CSV table of C-alpha atoms in Angstrom, one decimal:
chain,number,residue,atom,x,y,z
A,1,MET,CA,-3.9,6.6,21.9
A,2,ARG,CA,-6.3,5.2,19.3
A,3,GLU,CA,-9.5,3.5,20.2
A,4,ILE,CA,-9.3,-0.2,19.3
A,5,THR,CA,-12.0,-1.1,16.8
A,6,ARG,CA,-12.6,-3.3,13.8
A,7,VAL,CA,-12.5,-1.8,10.4
A,8,GLU,CA,-14.8,-3.1,7.7
A,9,LEU,CA,-14.3,-3.0,3.9
A,10,ILE,CA,-17.7,-3.0,2.2
A,11,PRO,CA,-17.9,-3.5,-1.6
A,12,LEU,CA,-20.5,-1.5,-3.6
A,13,LYS,CA,-21.5,-2.6,-7.0
A,14,LEU,CA,-22.3,0.0,-9.7
A,15,PRO,CA,-23.7,-0.3,-13.2
A,16,ILE,CA,-21.3,0.4,-16.1
A,17,VAL,CA,-20.7,4.2,-16.1
A,18,ALA,CA,-21.2,6.3,-19.2
A,19,LYS,CA,-20.1,9.8,-20.1
A,20,ASP,CA,-22.0,12.5,-18.1
A,21,ASP,CA,-23.2,10.0,-15.5
A,22,ASN,CA,-23.4,11.5,-12.0
A,23,ILE,CA,-21.2,9.2,-9.8
A,24,GLY,CA,-22.5,10.5,-6.5
A,25,ALA,CA,-26.1,9.9,-7.7
A,26,LEU,CA,-25.2,6.3,-8.9
A,27,ILE,CA,-23.6,5.6,-5.5
A,28,ILE,CA,-26.7,6.8,-3.6
A,29,SER,CA,-29.0,4.6,-5.8
A,30,SER,CA,-26.7,1.6,-5.2
A,31,LEU,CA,-26.8,2.3,-1.4
A,32,GLN,CA,-30.6,2.4,-1.6
A,33,LYS,CA,-30.9,-0.7,-3.7
A,34,GLU,CA,-28.6,-2.7,-1.3
A,35,LYS,CA,-30.4,-1.1,1.7
A,36,LEU,CA,-27.0,-0.1,3.0
A,37,ASP,CA,-26.9,2.6,5.8
A,38,ILE,CA,-23.9,4.9,6.0
A,39,ASN,CA,-22.2,5.9,9.2
A,40,GLU,CA,-20.4,9.1,10.2
A,41,GLY,CA,-16.8,8.9,9.2
A,42,ASP,CA,-17.3,6.3,6.4
A,43,VAL,CA,-14.7,6.6,3.6
A,44,PHE,CA,-15.7,6.1,0.0
A,45,VAL,CA,-12.8,4.8,-2.1
A,46,ILE,CA,-13.7,5.2,-5.8
A,47,ALA,CA,-11.7,3.7,-8.7
A,48,HIS,CA,-10.7,6.6,-10.9
A,49,THR,CA,-11.8,4.8,-14.1
A,50,ILE,CA,-15.5,5.4,-13.5
A,51,ILE,CA,-15.0,9.1,-12.7
A,52,SER,CA,-12.8,9.5,-15.7
A,53,ARG,CA,-15.4,7.9,-17.9
A,54,ALA,CA,-18.2,10.0,-16.5
A,55,GLU,CA,-16.0,13.1,-17.1
A,56,GLY,CA,-15.3,12.2,-20.7
A,57,ASN,CA,-11.7,11.2,-20.2
A,58,GLU,CA,-12.1,8.1,-22.3
A,59,TYR,CA,-10.4,8.1,-25.7
A,60,PHE,CA,-11.0,6.0,-28.8
A,61,LEU,CA,-7.4,5.2,-29.9
A,62,PRO,CA,-8.1,4.9,-33.7
A,63,LYS,CA,-9.3,8.6,-33.6
A,64,LEU,CA,-6.0,10.0,-32.3
A,65,SER,CA,-3.2,11.2,-34.6
A,66,PRO,CA,0.2,10.3,-33.2
A,67,SER,CA,3.0,12.8,-33.6
A,68,PRO,CA,6.4,11.7,-35.0
A,69,PHE,CA,7.8,11.7,-31.5
A,70,ALA,CA,4.9,9.4,-30.4
A,71,GLU,CA,5.7,7.1,-33.4
A,72,TYR,CA,9.4,7.0,-32.3
A,73,ILE,CA,8.6,6.1,-28.7
A,74,ALA,CA,6.0,3.5,-30.0
A,75,ARG,CA,8.7,1.8,-32.1
A,76,LYS,CA,11.1,1.8,-29.1
A,77,THR,CA,8.5,0.3,-26.7
A,78,GLY,CA,6.3,-1.8,-29.0
A,79,LYS,CA,3.2,0.2,-27.9
A,80,ASP,CA,0.4,1.4,-30.1
A,81,PRO,CA,1.4,4.9,-31.4
A,82,ALA,CA,-2.0,6.3,-30.5
A,83,LEU,CA,-1.7,5.1,-27.0
A,84,VAL,CA,1.8,6.6,-26.7
A,85,GLN,CA,0.3,9.9,-28.0
A,86,LEU,CA,-2.2,9.8,-25.2
A,87,ILE,CA,0.6,9.0,-22.6
A,88,ILE,CA,2.6,11.9,-23.9
A,89,SER,CA,-0.3,14.3,-23.7
A,90,GLU,CA,-0.9,13.4,-20.1
A,91,ALA,CA,2.8,13.9,-19.2
A,92,SER,CA,4.6,17.1,-18.0
A,93,LYS,CA,7.9,15.2,-18.3
A,94,ILE,CA,9.1,11.8,-19.6
A,95,LEU,CA,11.5,10.4,-17.0
A,96,LYS,CA,12.5,7.0,-18.4
A,97,VAL,CA,11.6,4.7,-21.4
A,98,LYS,CA,12.7,1.1,-20.6
A,99,ASN,CA,11.4,-2.5,-20.7
A,100,ASN,CA,8.3,-1.3,-22.7
A,101,ILE,CA,7.3,1.1,-19.9
A,102,ILE,CA,7.2,4.9,-20.2
A,103,ILE,CA,7.8,6.5,-16.8
A,104,THR,CA,6.5,10.0,-16.7
A,105,LYS,CA,5.6,12.8,-14.4
A,106,THR,CA,2.0,13.4,-15.2
A,107,LYS,CA,0.5,16.8,-15.5
A,108,HIS,CA,-1.0,16.2,-12.0
A,109,ASN,CA,2.6,15.6,-10.7
A,110,TRP,CA,2.3,11.8,-10.2
A,111,ILE,CA,5.4,9.8,-11.2
A,112,CYS,CA,4.1,6.6,-12.6
A,113,ALA,CA,4.1,4.2,-15.6
A,114,ASN,CA,2.5,5.3,-18.8
A,115,SER,CA,1.0,8.5,-17.3
A,116,ALA,CA,-1.5,6.3,-15.6
A,117,VAL,CA,-3.3,5.8,-18.9
A,118,ASP,CA,-5.4,2.7,-18.5
A,119,GLN,CA,-6.7,0.2,-21.1
A,120,SER,CA,-8.4,-2.2,-18.7
A,121,ASN,CA,-12.0,-1.4,-18.0
A,122,ALA,CA,-12.1,0.9,-21.0
A,123,ARG,CA,-14.3,0.3,-24.1
A,124,PRO,CA,-12.7,-1.8,-26.9
A,125,ASN,CA,-9.8,0.3,-28.5
A,126,GLY,CA,-10.3,2.8,-25.8
A,127,ALA,CA,-8.1,4.1,-23.1
A,128,VAL,CA,-8.9,6.1,-19.9
A,129,THR,CA,-6.8,8.9,-18.4
A,130,LEU,CA,-6.9,10.2,-14.9
A,131,PRO,CA,-9.6,12.8,-14.1
A,132,ASP,CA,-8.2,16.3,-14.9
A,133,ASP,CA,-8.6,17.3,-11.2
A,134,SER,CA,-9.3,14.3,-9.0
A,135,ASN,CA,-9.5,16.4,-5.8
A,136,LYS,CA,-12.3,18.4,-7.4
A,137,SER,CA,-14.0,15.2,-8.6
A,138,ALA,CA,-13.8,13.9,-5.0
A,139,MET,CA,-15.2,17.1,-3.6
A,140,GLU,CA,-18.2,17.1,-6.0
A,141,ILE,CA,-19.0,13.5,-5.2
A,142,ASN,CA,-18.6,14.2,-1.5
A,143,LYS,CA,-21.0,17.1,-1.8
A,144,THR,CA,-23.7,15.0,-3.5
A,145,LEU,CA,-23.2,12.3,-0.9
A,146,THR,CA,-23.3,14.6,2.2
A,147,ASN,CA,-26.3,16.5,0.9
A,148,PHE,CA,-28.3,13.3,0.6
A,149,LEU,CA,-26.9,11.3,3.5
A,150,LYS,CA,-26.5,14.2,6.0
A,151,LYS,CA,-23.4,12.4,7.3
A,152,ASP,CA,-19.7,13.5,7.4
A,153,VAL,CA,-18.0,11.2,5.0
A,154,SER,CA,-14.7,11.3,3.0
A,155,VAL,CA,-14.1,10.5,-0.7
A,156,ILE,CA,-10.8,9.1,-2.1
A,157,VAL,CA,-10.1,8.5,-5.8
A,158,SER,CA,-7.8,5.5,-6.4
A,159,ASP,CA,-5.6,4.1,-9.1
A,160,THR,CA,-3.4,1.0,-9.3
A,161,HIS,CA,0.3,2.0,-9.7
A,162,GLY,CA,3.5,0.0,-10.1
A,163,ARG,CA,6.3,0.8,-7.7
A,164,ALA,CA,10.0,1.8,-8.2
A,165,LEU,CA,11.6,-0.7,-5.7
A,166,ARG,CA,9.0,-3.5,-5.2
A,167,ARG,CA,7.4,-5.7,-7.7
A,168,GLY,CA,3.7,-5.7,-8.2
A,169,ALA,CA,1.2,-2.8,-8.3
A,170,ILE,CA,-0.8,-1.5,-5.4
A,171,ASN,CA,-3.8,0.8,-5.2
A,172,VAL,CA,-3.0,4.4,-4.3
A,173,ALA,CA,-4.7,7.7,-3.9
A,174,VAL,CA,-4.8,10.2,-6.8
A,175,GLY,CA,-7.5,12.5,-5.3
A,176,SER,CA,-9.2,13.1,-2.0
A,177,TYR,CA,-11.7,15.3,-0.2
A,178,ASN,CA,-12.1,15.6,3.6
A,179,PHE,CA,-9.5,13.0,4.5
A,180,PRO,CA,-6.2,13.1,6.5
A,181,VAL,CA,-4.1,11.9,3.6
A,182,ILE,CA,-0.9,11.9,5.7
A,183,ASP,CA,-1.0,10.5,9.2
A,184,ASP,CA,1.9,12.2,11.0
A,185,SER,CA,2.9,10.3,14.1
A,186,ARG,CA,5.7,12.6,15.0
A,187,GLY,CA,5.5,13.5,18.7
A,188,ARG,CA,3.4,10.5,19.6
A,189,LYS,CA,4.9,8.0,22.0
A,190,ASP,CA,5.7,4.3,21.2
A,191,ILE,CA,5.1,1.4,23.7
A,192,PHE,CA,8.3,2.4,25.6
A,193,GLY,CA,7.5,6.1,25.7
A,194,TYR,CA,10.1,6.8,22.9
A,195,GLU,CA,8.9,9.8,21.0
A,196,LEU,CA,8.4,8.9,17.3
A,197,THR,CA,10.5,11.3,15.2
A,198,SER,CA,10.0,10.3,11.6
A,199,THR,CA,7.0,8.2,11.0
A,200,ILE,CA,4.8,9.9,8.3
A,201,VAL,CA,2.3,7.4,7.1
A,202,ALA,CA,0.6,7.7,3.7
A,203,LEU,CA,-2.8,6.9,5.2
A,204,ALA,CA,-4.7,7.6,2.0
A,205,ASP,CA,-2.6,5.2,0.0
A,206,GLU,CA,-3.1,2.5,2.7
A,207,VAL,CA,-6.9,3.0,2.6
A,208,CYS,CA,-6.8,2.6,-1.2
A,209,SER,CA,-4.7,-0.6,-0.9
A,210,ALA,CA,-7.2,-1.9,1.7
A,211,ALA,CA,-10.1,-1.1,-0.7
A,212,GLU,CA,-8.5,-3.1,-3.5
A,213,LEU,CA,-8.9,-6.3,-1.4
A,214,VAL,CA,-12.6,-6.2,-2.2
A,215,MET,CA,-12.4,-4.0,-5.4
A,216,GLY,CA,-10.5,-6.3,-7.7
A,217,GLN,CA,-8.9,-5.5,-11.0
A,218,ALA,CA,-11.0,-7.5,-13.5
A,219,GLY,CA,-14.7,-7.8,-14.2
A,220,GLU,CA,-15.9,-7.7,-10.6
A,221,MET,CA,-17.9,-4.5,-11.2
A,222,ILE,CA,-17.0,-3.1,-7.8
A,223,PRO,CA,-15.6,0.3,-8.4
A,224,VAL,CA,-16.5,1.7,-5.0
A,225,VAL,CA,-15.5,0.4,-1.5
A,226,ILE,CA,-16.8,1.9,1.8
A,227,ILE,CA,-14.3,1.8,4.6
A,228,ARG,CA,-15.9,1.9,8.0
A,229,GLY,CA,-14.2,2.4,11.4
A,230,ILE,CA,-11.0,4.2,10.8
A,231,HIS,CA,-10.2,6.7,13.6
A,232,PHE,CA,-8.7,9.8,12.1
A,233,ARG,CA,-6.1,11.6,14.2
A,234,SER,CA,-4.3,13.9,11.8
A,235,PRO,CA,-5.9,16.9,10.2
A,236,VAL,CA,-7.5,16.8,6.8
A,237,SER,CA,-4.9,17.3,4.1
A,238,GLY,CA,-4.6,17.3,0.3
A,239,VAL,CA,-3.5,14.4,-1.9
A,240,GLU,CA,-0.5,16.6,-3.0
A,241,GLU,CA,1.1,15.7,0.4
A,242,LEU,CA,1.9,12.4,-1.3
A,243,GLN,CA,4.1,14.1,-3.9
A,244,PHE,CA,7.8,14.7,-3.2
A,245,ASP,CA,9.4,18.0,-4.1
A,246,ASP,CA,11.9,17.0,-6.8
A,247,GLU,CA,14.9,17.8,-4.6
A,248,ARG,CA,13.5,15.6,-1.7
A,249,ARG,CA,13.1,12.6,-4.0
A,250,LEU,CA,16.0,10.2,-3.7
A,251,PHE,CA,15.2,8.1,-6.9
A,252,ARG,CA,15.2,9.6,-10.3
B,1,MET,CA,-15.2,-13.6,-11.0
B,2,ARG,CA,-14.8,-13.0,-7.3
B,3,GLU,CA,-17.5,-13.6,-4.8
B,4,ILE,CA,-18.5,-10.2,-3.3
B,5,THR,CA,-18.1,-10.1,0.4
B,6,ARG,CA,-17.0,-7.7,3.1
B,7,VAL,CA,-13.6,-7.9,4.5
B,8,GLU,CA,-12.9,-7.3,8.2
B,9,LEU,CA,-9.8,-6.0,9.9
B,10,ILE,CA,-9.7,-7.2,13.5
B,11,PRO,CA,-7.1,-5.8,15.9
B,12,LEU,CA,-5.4,-8.1,18.4
B,13,LYS,CA,-3.7,-6.7,21.5
B,14,LEU,CA,-0.6,-8.5,22.7
B,15,PRO,CA,1.5,-8.0,25.9
B,16,ILE,CA,5.0,-6.5,25.4
B,17,VAL,CA,7.1,-9.2,23.8
B,18,ALA,CA,10.5,-10.2,25.3
B,19,LYS,CA,13.3,-12.4,24.0
B,20,ASP,CA,12.5,-16.1,23.6
B,21,ASP,CA,8.7,-15.5,23.8
B,22,ASN,CA,6.6,-17.7,21.5
B,23,ILE,CA,4.6,-15.4,19.3
B,24,GLY,CA,2.2,-18.1,18.2
B,25,ALA,CA,1.5,-19.0,21.8
B,26,LEU,CA,1.0,-15.3,22.7
B,27,ILE,CA,-1.5,-14.9,19.8
B,28,ILE,CA,-3.4,-18.0,20.9
B,29,SER,CA,-3.7,-16.8,24.5
B,30,SER,CA,-4.9,-13.4,23.3
B,31,LEU,CA,-7.5,-15.0,21.1
B,32,GLN,CA,-8.7,-17.0,24.1
B,33,LYS,CA,-8.7,-14.0,26.4
B,34,GLU,CA,-10.8,-12.0,23.9
B,35,LYS,CA,-13.0,-15.0,23.1
B,36,LEU,CA,-12.2,-14.5,19.4
B,37,ASP,CA,-13.0,-17.4,17.0
B,38,ILE,CA,-10.9,-17.9,13.9
B,39,ASN,CA,-12.3,-18.7,10.5
B,40,GLU,CA,-10.8,-20.7,7.6
B,41,GLY,CA,-8.7,-18.4,5.5
B,42,ASP,CA,-8.1,-15.8,8.1
B,43,VAL,CA,-4.8,-13.9,7.5
B,44,PHE,CA,-2.6,-12.9,10.5
B,45,VAL,CA,-0.6,-9.8,9.8
B,46,ILE,CA,2.2,-9.5,12.4
B,47,ALA,CA,4.4,-6.4,12.9
B,48,HIS,CA,8.0,-7.6,12.5
B,49,THR,CA,9.1,-5.8,15.6
B,50,ILE,CA,7.6,-8.3,18.0
B,51,ILE,CA,9.0,-11.3,16.1
B,52,SER,CA,12.5,-9.6,15.9
B,53,ARG,CA,12.4,-9.0,19.6
B,54,ALA,CA,11.4,-12.5,20.4
B,55,GLU,CA,14.1,-13.8,18.2
B,56,GLY,CA,16.8,-11.6,19.9
B,57,ASN,CA,17.2,-9.1,17.0
B,58,GLU,CA,17.1,-6.2,19.4
B,59,TYR,CA,20.4,-4.4,20.0
B,60,PHE,CA,21.5,-2.1,22.8
B,61,LEU,CA,23.3,0.7,20.8
B,62,PRO,CA,25.9,1.7,23.5
B,63,LYS,CA,27.2,-1.9,23.3
B,64,LEU,CA,28.1,-1.8,19.6
B,65,SER,CA,31.5,-0.7,18.3
B,66,PRO,CA,31.2,1.4,15.2
B,67,SER,CA,33.8,0.9,12.5
B,68,PRO,CA,35.6,3.9,11.0
B,69,PHE,CA,33.3,3.6,7.9
B,70,ALA,CA,30.3,3.7,10.2
B,71,GLU,CA,31.8,6.8,11.9
B,72,TYR,CA,32.2,8.4,8.5
B,73,ILE,CA,28.6,7.7,7.4
B,74,ALA,CA,27.4,8.9,10.8
B,75,ARG,CA,29.1,12.3,10.4
B,76,LYS,CA,27.6,12.6,6.9
B,77,THR,CA,24.1,11.8,8.1
B,78,GLY,CA,24.0,13.1,11.6
B,79,LYS,CA,23.1,9.6,12.9
B,80,ASP,CA,24.4,7.8,15.9
B,81,PRO,CA,27.5,5.8,14.8
B,82,ALA,CA,26.3,2.7,16.6
B,83,LEU,CA,23.0,2.9,14.7
B,84,VAL,CA,24.9,3.3,11.4
B,85,GLN,CA,27.0,0.3,12.4
B,86,LEU,CA,23.8,-1.8,12.8
B,87,ILE,CA,22.4,-0.4,9.5
B,88,ILE,CA,25.6,-1.4,7.7
B,89,SER,CA,25.7,-4.9,9.2
B,90,GLU,CA,22.1,-5.5,7.9
B,91,ALA,CA,23.0,-4.3,4.4
B,92,SER,CA,24.4,-6.3,1.4
B,93,LYS,CA,24.9,-3.0,-0.5
B,94,ILE,CA,24.6,0.7,0.3
B,95,LEU,CA,22.8,2.4,-2.6
B,96,LYS,CA,22.5,6.0,-1.5
B,97,VAL,CA,23.3,8.3,1.4
B,98,LYS,CA,21.3,11.5,1.2
B,99,ASN,CA,19.0,13.7,3.3
B,100,ASN,CA,20.1,11.9,6.4
B,101,ILE,CA,18.8,8.6,5.0
B,102,ILE,CA,20.9,5.6,4.1
B,103,ILE,CA,19.2,3.6,1.4
B,104,THR,CA,20.5,0.0,1.3
B,105,LYS,CA,19.7,-3.3,-0.2
B,106,THR,CA,19.4,-5.5,3.0
B,107,LYS,CA,20.8,-8.9,3.3
B,108,HIS,CA,17.2,-10.1,2.8
B,109,ASN,CA,17.2,-8.2,-0.6
B,110,TRP,CA,14.8,-5.4,0.4
B,111,ILE,CA,15.7,-2.0,-0.9
B,112,CYS,CA,14.7,0.4,1.9
B,113,ALA,CA,15.8,3.2,4.2
B,114,ASN,CA,18.3,2.4,7.0
B,115,SER,CA,18.2,-1.4,6.3
B,116,ALA,CA,14.8,-1.4,8.0
B,117,VAL,CA,16.5,-0.9,11.4
B,118,ASP,CA,13.8,0.4,13.7
B,119,GLN,CA,14.2,2.6,16.8
B,120,SER,CA,10.5,3.0,17.5
B,121,ASN,CA,8.9,0.3,19.7
B,122,ALA,CA,12.4,-0.8,20.8
B,123,ARG,CA,13.7,-0.5,24.4
B,124,PRO,CA,15.5,2.8,25.3
B,125,ASN,CA,18.8,3.1,23.4
B,126,GLY,CA,17.8,0.0,21.5
B,127,ALA,CA,17.2,-0.7,17.9
B,128,VAL,CA,15.4,-3.6,16.2
B,129,THR,CA,16.4,-5.3,12.9
B,130,LEU,CA,14.3,-7.4,10.6
B,131,PRO,CA,14.0,-11.1,11.6
B,132,ASP,CA,16.9,-13.1,9.9
B,133,ASP,CA,14.4,-15.1,7.9
B,134,SER,CA,10.9,-13.7,8.1
B,135,ASN,CA,9.4,-16.5,5.9
B,136,LYS,CA,10.7,-19.0,8.4
B,137,SER,CA,9.3,-17.0,11.3
B,138,ALA,CA,6.0,-16.8,9.5
B,139,MET,CA,6.0,-20.6,8.9
B,140,GLU,CA,6.8,-21.4,12.5
B,141,ILE,CA,4.0,-19.1,13.8
B,142,ASN,CA,1.6,-20.5,11.3
B,143,LYS,CA,2.5,-24.1,12.5
B,144,THR,CA,1.7,-23.1,16.1
B,145,LEU,CA,-1.5,-21.5,15.1
B,146,THR,CA,-2.8,-24.3,12.8
B,147,ASN,CA,-1.9,-27.0,15.3
B,148,PHE,CA,-4.0,-25.3,17.9
B,149,LEU,CA,-6.8,-23.8,15.8
B,150,LYS,CA,-7.2,-26.7,13.3
B,151,LYS,CA,-7.9,-24.0,10.6
B,152,ASP,CA,-6.1,-23.1,7.4
B,153,VAL,CA,-4.7,-19.7,8.1
B,154,SER,CA,-2.0,-17.5,6.6
B,155,VAL,CA,0.7,-15.4,8.3
B,156,ILE,CA,2.3,-12.3,6.9
B,157,VAL,CA,5.2,-10.4,8.6
B,158,SER,CA,4.9,-6.6,8.0
B,159,ASP,CA,7.1,-3.5,8.2
B,160,THR,CA,6.5,0.1,7.5
B,161,HIS,CA,8.7,1.4,4.6
B,162,GLY,CA,9.1,4.7,2.8
B,163,ARG,CA,8.7,4.8,-0.9
B,164,ALA,CA,10.9,6.0,-3.8
B,165,LEU,CA,8.4,8.1,-5.6
B,166,ARG,CA,5.6,8.9,-3.2
B,167,ARG,CA,5.9,10.7,0.1
B,168,GLY,CA,4.9,8.8,3.3
B,169,ALA,CA,5.5,5.3,4.4
B,170,ILE,CA,3.2,2.4,4.0
B,171,ASN,CA,3.1,-1.0,5.7
B,172,VAL,CA,4.5,-3.8,3.4
B,173,ALA,CA,5.2,-7.5,3.6
B,174,VAL,CA,8.7,-8.8,4.5
B,175,GLY,CA,7.8,-12.4,5.2
B,176,SER,CA,4.8,-14.7,4.5
B,177,TYR,CA,3.6,-18.2,4.8
B,178,ASN,CA,0.7,-19.9,3.0
B,179,PHE,CA,-0.4,-16.7,1.1
B,180,PRO,CA,-0.8,-15.6,-2.5
B,181,VAL,CA,1.7,-12.8,-2.2
B,182,ILE,CA,1.2,-11.8,-5.9
B,183,ASP,CA,-2.2,-11.7,-7.4
B,184,ASP,CA,-1.7,-12.2,-11.1
B,185,SER,CA,-4.8,-10.9,-13.1
B,186,ARG,CA,-3.2,-11.7,-16.5
B,187,GLY,CA,-5.7,-13.6,-18.5
B,188,ARG,CA,-8.7,-12.5,-16.5
B,189,LYS,CA,-11.3,-10.4,-18.3
B,190,ASP,CA,-12.3,-6.8,-17.5
B,191,ILE,CA,-15.9,-5.4,-17.5
B,192,PHE,CA,-15.8,-5.1,-21.3
B,193,GLY,CA,-14.2,-8.6,-21.9
B,194,TYR,CA,-10.8,-7.1,-22.5
B,195,GLU,CA,-8.1,-9.5,-21.4
B,196,LEU,CA,-5.9,-8.0,-18.7
B,197,THR,CA,-2.3,-8.3,-19.9
B,198,SER,CA,-0.2,-6.6,-17.2
B,199,THR,CA,-1.9,-6.3,-13.9
B,200,ILE,CA,0.3,-8.0,-11.3
B,201,VAL,CA,-0.9,-6.8,-7.9
B,202,ALA,CA,1.2,-7.0,-4.7
B,203,LEU,CA,-1.6,-8.5,-2.6
B,204,ALA,CA,0.6,-9.2,0.4
B,205,ASP,CA,1.6,-5.5,0.5
B,206,GLU,CA,-2.0,-4.4,0.2
B,207,VAL,CA,-3.0,-6.7,3.1
B,208,CYS,CA,-0.2,-5.2,5.2
B,209,SER,CA,-1.3,-1.6,4.4
B,210,ALA,CA,-4.9,-2.6,5.3
B,211,ALA,CA,-3.7,-4.0,8.6
B,212,GLU,CA,-2.0,-0.8,9.5
B,213,LEU,CA,-5.4,1.0,9.5
B,214,VAL,CA,-6.0,-0.7,12.9
B,215,MET,CA,-2.4,-1.5,13.9
B,216,GLY,CA,-1.0,2.0,14.3
B,217,GLN,CA,2.6,3.2,14.6
B,218,ALA,CA,2.7,4.4,18.2
B,219,GLY,CA,1.8,3.0,21.6
B,220,GLU,CA,-1.4,1.2,20.5
B,221,MET,CA,0.0,-2.2,21.5
B,222,ILE,CA,-1.7,-3.8,18.5
B,223,PRO,CA,1.1,-5.7,16.7
B,224,VAL,CA,-1.3,-8.3,15.2
B,225,VAL,CA,-4.3,-7.8,12.9
B,226,ILE,CA,-6.5,-10.6,11.6
B,227,ILE,CA,-7.9,-10.0,8.1
B,228,ARG,CA,-11.1,-11.9,7.4
B,229,GLY,CA,-12.9,-12.5,4.1
B,230,ILE,CA,-10.3,-12.1,1.4
B,231,HIS,CA,-10.9,-14.5,-1.5
B,232,PHE,CA,-7.6,-15.9,-2.7
B,233,ARG,CA,-7.5,-16.6,-6.5
B,234,SER,CA,-3.8,-16.9,-7.2
B,235,PRO,CA,-1.5,-19.7,-6.0
B,236,VAL,CA,0.5,-19.4,-2.8
B,237,SER,CA,3.8,-17.7,-3.5
B,238,GLY,CA,6.9,-16.4,-1.6
B,239,VAL,CA,7.5,-12.9,-0.5
B,240,GLU,CA,10.6,-12.9,-2.8
B,241,GLU,CA,8.1,-12.3,-5.6
B,242,LEU,CA,7.9,-8.7,-4.4
B,243,GLN,CA,11.6,-8.2,-5.1
B,244,PHE,CA,12.7,-7.1,-8.6
B,245,ASP,CA,15.7,-8.6,-10.3
B,246,ASP,CA,18.2,-5.8,-10.5
B,247,GLU,CA,18.0,-5.5,-14.3
B,248,ARG,CA,14.1,-5.3,-14.1
B,249,ARG,CA,14.3,-2.4,-11.6
B,250,LEU,CA,13.9,0.9,-13.4
B,251,PHE,CA,15.0,3.1,-10.5
B,252,ARG,CA,18.5,2.9,-8.9
């Protein structure tokens, strides 16, 4: 049984991030500026946009040359052909084109709208893609943080995705390091001693959704949220655990 | 722009709930016992199971008489025919039967597995359905709380649902009262002054996911979580805002 404690969501402001910035170093300098101590087990949720921009995954749309296929999809959806080109480049498969939305499986195996290409919080006429390997990005930031803080912390990279069956987007995990992404309750007992047989909870996604309560979508300048007080019970796992095998997925 | 503050997730223990218990009164007595003060704007996230049980929506499976159709689906899925009968009774439409899961549209218009019928945290051989009208349940609990506390609070009723495109379940809202269920960022500006055009965030679902970080799935006996410090920006809306019209839904 889990220890009962409060959980705290702590917003961390960062300056606007540019290419080649070191996100871990920026976080450390913000922590110092705000005189914020870090505890063992603190989880850093980081909006992917700042990592993508530091890693050079921000594109200036007028510089892209759309293919005839991108032009075709652009006409169908009313989107900018250059943006469609970027969406296609990020996709391993196009699943649906409807209601001005392009649903793809991204090259990182996420099924989401517009290959997770983001125009908000990008420079004018710019668009931001996901980091090439968000797990690796999370690992590198984690290394910088633990080296400096000498504390065991976790890093999760987040993005806001729409859903298939419920309206409205929620913040979810696209990368992680040192975190139990899936909380597997199977074998634990409920209040009547009934053994839980099927509850696999997407803990990393829930942590990202929690983070967005202080992160915000617009000009808040809070791309990092520290989550304090979660008690891990499951083993550390990879963010790939949140991806269905195609044959297990019931909706196509 | 949003004021930057911390958000706190506060677990509230409740005794095991029985039929005809008054959930609002039980919450007040727990608050008193734990000497916990409530602030203006606090949000109470309540696991639907305890509301369902108080409202008599707990069924003893051996007492149900499965129809031939329920028997047929039971053979197909390997489920208990009585459980299937209950799942069918809660559905307005059966969408898919695959991998031992019955995906339905419930009579409350949620698309989810097994009509949200829950065997965990039910009595032995029992199963719990959603409250008949979770918004009304939320409103009544809210009335009891505000009458006693003299504070403006919100109530959200939660349930843990699987997703169509991502593995693992997350806690989502199935009822609410006095809460901005949808946070509509359209028209707000991002960090570069770009006007956000499409970000509609399912704030009520994110609040429920946050709550589950202290609520737990198993025998933790924490069916209520108080969320403190969220700054509302959007108007209060109904939980129906989280339901797609059938024609807007891209996955079937």
